[in-house]
XYZ file of C-alpha atoms in Angstrom:
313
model
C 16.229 -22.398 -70.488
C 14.782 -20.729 -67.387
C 13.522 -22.085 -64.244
C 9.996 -23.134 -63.831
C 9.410 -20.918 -60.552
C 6.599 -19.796 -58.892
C 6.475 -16.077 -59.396
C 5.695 -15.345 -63.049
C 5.853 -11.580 -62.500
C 7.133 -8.987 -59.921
C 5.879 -5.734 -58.316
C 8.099 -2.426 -58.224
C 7.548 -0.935 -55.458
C 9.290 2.516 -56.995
C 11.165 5.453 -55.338
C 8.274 6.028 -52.790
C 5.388 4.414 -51.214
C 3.777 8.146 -50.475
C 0.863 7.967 -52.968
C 0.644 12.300 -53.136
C 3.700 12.434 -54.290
C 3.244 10.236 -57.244
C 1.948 12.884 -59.952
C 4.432 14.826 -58.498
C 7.358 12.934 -59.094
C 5.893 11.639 -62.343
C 6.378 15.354 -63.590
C 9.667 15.434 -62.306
C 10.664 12.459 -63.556
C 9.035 12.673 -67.282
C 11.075 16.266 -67.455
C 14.263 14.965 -66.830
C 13.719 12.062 -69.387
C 12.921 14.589 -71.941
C 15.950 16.969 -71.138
C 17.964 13.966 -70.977
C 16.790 12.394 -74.683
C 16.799 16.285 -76.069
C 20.169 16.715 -74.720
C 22.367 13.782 -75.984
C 20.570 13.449 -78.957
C 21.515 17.038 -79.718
C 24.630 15.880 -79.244
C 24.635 12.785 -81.019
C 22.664 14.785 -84.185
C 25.618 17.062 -84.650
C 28.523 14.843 -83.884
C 27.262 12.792 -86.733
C 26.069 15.950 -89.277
C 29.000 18.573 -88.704
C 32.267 17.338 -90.458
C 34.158 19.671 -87.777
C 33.328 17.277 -85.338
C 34.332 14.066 -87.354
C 37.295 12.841 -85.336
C 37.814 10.374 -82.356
C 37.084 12.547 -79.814
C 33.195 13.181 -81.051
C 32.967 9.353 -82.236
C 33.303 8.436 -78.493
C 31.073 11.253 -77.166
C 28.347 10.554 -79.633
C 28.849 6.805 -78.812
C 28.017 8.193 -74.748
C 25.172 9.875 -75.954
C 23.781 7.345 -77.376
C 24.689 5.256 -74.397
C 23.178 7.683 -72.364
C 19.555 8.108 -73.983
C 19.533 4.093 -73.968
C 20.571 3.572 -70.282
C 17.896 5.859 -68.927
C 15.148 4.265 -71.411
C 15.650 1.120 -69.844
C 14.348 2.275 -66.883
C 12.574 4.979 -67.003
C 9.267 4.245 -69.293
C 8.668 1.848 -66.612
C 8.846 4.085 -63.620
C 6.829 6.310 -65.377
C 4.518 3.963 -65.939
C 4.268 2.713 -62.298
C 3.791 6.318 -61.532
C 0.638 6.686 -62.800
C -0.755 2.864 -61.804
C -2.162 0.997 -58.785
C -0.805 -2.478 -60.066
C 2.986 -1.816 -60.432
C 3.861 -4.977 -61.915
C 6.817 -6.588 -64.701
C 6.502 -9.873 -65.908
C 9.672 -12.291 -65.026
C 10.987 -12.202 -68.797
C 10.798 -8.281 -68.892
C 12.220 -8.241 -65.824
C 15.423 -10.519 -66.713
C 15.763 -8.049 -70.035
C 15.788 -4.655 -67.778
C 18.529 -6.230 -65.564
C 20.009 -7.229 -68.842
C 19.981 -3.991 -71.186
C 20.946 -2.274 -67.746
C 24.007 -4.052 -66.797
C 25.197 -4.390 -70.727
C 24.723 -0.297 -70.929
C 26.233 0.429 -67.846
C 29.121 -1.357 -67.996
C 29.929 -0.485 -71.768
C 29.740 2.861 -70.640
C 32.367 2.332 -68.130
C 34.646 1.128 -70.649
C 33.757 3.342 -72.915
C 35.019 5.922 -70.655
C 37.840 4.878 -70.193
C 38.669 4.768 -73.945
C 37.949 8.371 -73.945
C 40.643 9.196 -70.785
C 42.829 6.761 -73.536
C 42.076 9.426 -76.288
C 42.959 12.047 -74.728
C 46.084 10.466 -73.120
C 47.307 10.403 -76.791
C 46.029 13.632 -77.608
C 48.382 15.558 -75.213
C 50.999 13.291 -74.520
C 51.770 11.647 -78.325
C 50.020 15.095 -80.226
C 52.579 13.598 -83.477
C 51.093 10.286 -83.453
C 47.499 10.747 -82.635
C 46.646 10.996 -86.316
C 48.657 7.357 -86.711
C 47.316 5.612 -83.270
C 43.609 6.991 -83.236
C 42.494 6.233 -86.576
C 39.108 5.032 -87.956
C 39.858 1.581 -88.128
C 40.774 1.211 -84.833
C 38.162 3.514 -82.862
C 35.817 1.648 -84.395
C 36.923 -1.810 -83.346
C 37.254 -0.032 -79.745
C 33.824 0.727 -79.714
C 32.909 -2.735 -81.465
C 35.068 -4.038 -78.641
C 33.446 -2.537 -75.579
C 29.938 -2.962 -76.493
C 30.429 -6.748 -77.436
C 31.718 -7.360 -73.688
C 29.467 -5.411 -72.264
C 26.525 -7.261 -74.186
C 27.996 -10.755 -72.896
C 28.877 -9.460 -69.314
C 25.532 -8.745 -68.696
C 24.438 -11.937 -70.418
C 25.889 -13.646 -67.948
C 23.929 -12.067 -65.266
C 20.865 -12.486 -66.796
C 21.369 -15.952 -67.704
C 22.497 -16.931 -64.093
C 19.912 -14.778 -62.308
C 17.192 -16.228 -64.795
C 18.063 -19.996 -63.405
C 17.321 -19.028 -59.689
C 13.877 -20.214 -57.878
C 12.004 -17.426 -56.496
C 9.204 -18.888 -54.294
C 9.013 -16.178 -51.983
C 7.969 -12.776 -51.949
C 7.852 -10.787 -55.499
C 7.734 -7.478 -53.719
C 10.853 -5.862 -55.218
C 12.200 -2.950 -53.493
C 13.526 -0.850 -56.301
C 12.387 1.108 -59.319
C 13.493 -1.678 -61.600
C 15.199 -4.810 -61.983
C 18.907 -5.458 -61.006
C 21.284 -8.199 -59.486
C 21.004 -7.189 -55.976
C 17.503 -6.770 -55.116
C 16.974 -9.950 -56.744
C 19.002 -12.560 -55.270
C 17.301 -10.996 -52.096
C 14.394 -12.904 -53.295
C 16.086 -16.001 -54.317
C 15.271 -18.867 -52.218
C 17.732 -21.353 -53.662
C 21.871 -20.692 -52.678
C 22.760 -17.737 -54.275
C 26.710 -18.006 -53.464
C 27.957 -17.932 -57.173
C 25.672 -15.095 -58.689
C 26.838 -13.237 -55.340
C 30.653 -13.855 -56.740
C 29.747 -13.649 -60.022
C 28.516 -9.855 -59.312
C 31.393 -8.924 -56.883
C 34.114 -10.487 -59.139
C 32.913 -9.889 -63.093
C 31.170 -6.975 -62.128
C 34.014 -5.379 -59.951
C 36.572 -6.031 -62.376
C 34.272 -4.453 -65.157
C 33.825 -1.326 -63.105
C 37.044 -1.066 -61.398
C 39.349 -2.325 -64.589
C 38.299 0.650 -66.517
C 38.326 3.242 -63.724
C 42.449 2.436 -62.831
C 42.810 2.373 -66.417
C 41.085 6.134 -66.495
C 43.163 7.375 -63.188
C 46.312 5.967 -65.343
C 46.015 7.706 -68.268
C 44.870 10.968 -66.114
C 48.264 10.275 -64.395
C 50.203 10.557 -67.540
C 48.450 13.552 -68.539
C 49.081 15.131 -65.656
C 52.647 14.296 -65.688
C 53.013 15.423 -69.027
C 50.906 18.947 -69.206
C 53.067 20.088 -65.669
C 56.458 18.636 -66.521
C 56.977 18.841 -70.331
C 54.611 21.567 -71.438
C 56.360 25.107 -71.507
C 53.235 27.338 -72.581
C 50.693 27.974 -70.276
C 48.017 28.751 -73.142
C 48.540 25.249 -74.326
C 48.053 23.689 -70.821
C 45.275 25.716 -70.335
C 43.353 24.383 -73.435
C 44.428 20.750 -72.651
C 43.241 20.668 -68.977
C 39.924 22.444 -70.036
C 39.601 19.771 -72.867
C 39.901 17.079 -69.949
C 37.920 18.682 -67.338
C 34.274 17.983 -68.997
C 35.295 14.192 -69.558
C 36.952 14.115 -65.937
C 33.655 15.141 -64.416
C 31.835 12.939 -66.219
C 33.875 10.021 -65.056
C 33.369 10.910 -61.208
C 29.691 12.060 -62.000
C 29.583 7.957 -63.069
C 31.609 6.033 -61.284
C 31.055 7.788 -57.608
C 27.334 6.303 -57.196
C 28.267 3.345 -59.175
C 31.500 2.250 -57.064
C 29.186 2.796 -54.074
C 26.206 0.287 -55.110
C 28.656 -2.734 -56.492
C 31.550 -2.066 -54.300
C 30.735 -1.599 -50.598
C 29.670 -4.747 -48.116
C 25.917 -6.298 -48.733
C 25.554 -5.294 -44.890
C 26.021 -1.888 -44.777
C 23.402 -1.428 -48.015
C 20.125 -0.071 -46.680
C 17.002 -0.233 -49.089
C 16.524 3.912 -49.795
C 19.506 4.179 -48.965
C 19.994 1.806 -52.695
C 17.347 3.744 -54.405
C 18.439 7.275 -54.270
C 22.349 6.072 -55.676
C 20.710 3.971 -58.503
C 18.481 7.570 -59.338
C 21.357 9.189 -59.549
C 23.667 7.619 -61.823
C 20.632 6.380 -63.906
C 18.725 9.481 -64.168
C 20.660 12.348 -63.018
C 23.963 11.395 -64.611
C 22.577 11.064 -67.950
C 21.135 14.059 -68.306
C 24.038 15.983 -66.986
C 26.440 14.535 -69.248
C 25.095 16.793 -72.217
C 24.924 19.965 -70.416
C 28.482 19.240 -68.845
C 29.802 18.765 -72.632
C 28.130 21.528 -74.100
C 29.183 24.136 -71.205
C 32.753 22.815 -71.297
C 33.301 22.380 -74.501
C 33.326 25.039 -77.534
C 33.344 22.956 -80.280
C 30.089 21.275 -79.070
C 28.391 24.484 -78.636
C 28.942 26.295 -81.504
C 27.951 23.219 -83.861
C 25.003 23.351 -81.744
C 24.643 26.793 -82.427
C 24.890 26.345 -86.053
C 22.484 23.703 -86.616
C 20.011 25.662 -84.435
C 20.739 28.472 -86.939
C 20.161 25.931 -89.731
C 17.135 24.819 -88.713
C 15.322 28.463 -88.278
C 16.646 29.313 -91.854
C 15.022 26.493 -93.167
C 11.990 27.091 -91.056
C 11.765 30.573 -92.732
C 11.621 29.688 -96.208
């Protein structure tokens, strides 16, 4: 049950205050959301059409694009919105569901990469046994797994940030909802939430990033110390080069926000991180794939192909 407070709704007061700039960044904004939903559902399209691209590899990529399309969707229809409007308000329910969806994306997509730095790990290092280790049944219960805790870690943060009293101010100073700029408004002791988001939310972030840097480690290890042909550790670093910069493209800005002191945050300062690894990272996940990767690009190639053929007739 929630709280009976006294602010039913709040008021986003969005990337800028400059009001010229508005249409402007609406533009801007509305392209990349486009580009971004294009892109990884490109992706997603062919990993699940092309039976080339029916291994463990491509189930976890198309499980980031879809990731990917969802995470920016939660928040930016509403940004869009607020764009475009003089009253730049969410409703205290829909506001509890963005911090929600946002938190229960995000950090599924942490995990999630870190499964993929585990995929590759056996890739290169246990080529023999991939077949035997990575099979369906249990890449599917990995990705059952992840998303599960990441639905119920960010049910926790909804439910606790749901119970506080906000009696204050509803002027938010973000583009959407999330943990921090929140308890800012509490006005009841906010102690545990601030735990609960340093603690569950650290260990969520920084679990699966060690676990990434580990299996990067043994990689490493393995492709410079046990691998003879330089073709072959060619192809395997360039295999783990698109998911590598993916995983700094994602964790740099988001290791930055959670991480660092409450004191040293600064309100713009706040803003321009969460853009970029909720706007700008998504989209450039796709475009980092499909330049990196040559499998990716010539199914995309071929289903473009596909599709003007069947245009034609």
């Amino acid at each position: 049950m929630l709280n009976q407070t006294s602010i039913t709704e709040f008021l986003l007061l969005g990337v800028t205050d400059i009001q010229v700039l508005q249409t402007f960044l609406f533009v801007v904004f509305l392209a990349i959301y486009f580009a971004n939903v294009t892109g990884n559902g490109a992706i997603l399209m062919v990993v699940i059409s092309d039976p080339r691209l029916h291994s463990p590899m491509y189930f976890f990529l198309g499980n980031l694009s879809c990731l990917d399309i969802c995470y920016s969707t939660v928040t930016l229809p509403k940004m869009l919105e607020n764009f475009l409007s003089t009253h730049k308000a969410i409703s205290f329910l829909g506001c509890i569901s963005q911090l929600h969806f946002f938190h229960f994306l995000g950090s599924t997509e942490a995990m999630l990469l870190a499964v993929m730095a585990f995929d590759r790990f056996v890739a290169i290092c246990k080529p023999l046994h991939y077949p035997l280790i990575m099979n369906y049944q249990l890449c599917t219960q990995m990705a059952i797994t992840i998303w599960t805790i990441g639905f119920f870690h960010a049910l926790l943060h909804s439910i606790m940030t749901s119970r506080l009293n906000f009696c204050g101010s509803n002027h938010i100073h973000h583009f959407f909802c999330d943990v921090k700029p929140l308890l800012e408004l509490a006005c009841g002791n906010t102690e545990l939430n601030q735990w609960l988001l340093n603690t569950v939310t650290g260990t969520i972030a920084m679990g699966p990033f060690f676990l990434t840097l580990l299996s990067y480690f043994y990689i490493i290890t393995h492709l410079f110390f046990k691998t003879r042909c330089c073709s072959m550790l060619h192809k395997a670093l360039s295999t783990c080069a698109s998911h590598f910069m993916v995983v700094i493209l994602f964790y740099a800005p988001v290791l930055f926000t959670y991480i660092r002191p409450t004191s040293s945050s600064s309100v713009d300062q706040d803003r321009i991180i969460a853009i970029m690894y909720s706007v700008v990272t998504p989209v450039l996940n796709p475009l980092i794939y499909t330049l990196r990767n040559k499998e990716v690009e010539r199914a995309l190639s071929r289903r473009t192909i596909q599709k003007m053929k069947s245009a034609e007739i």
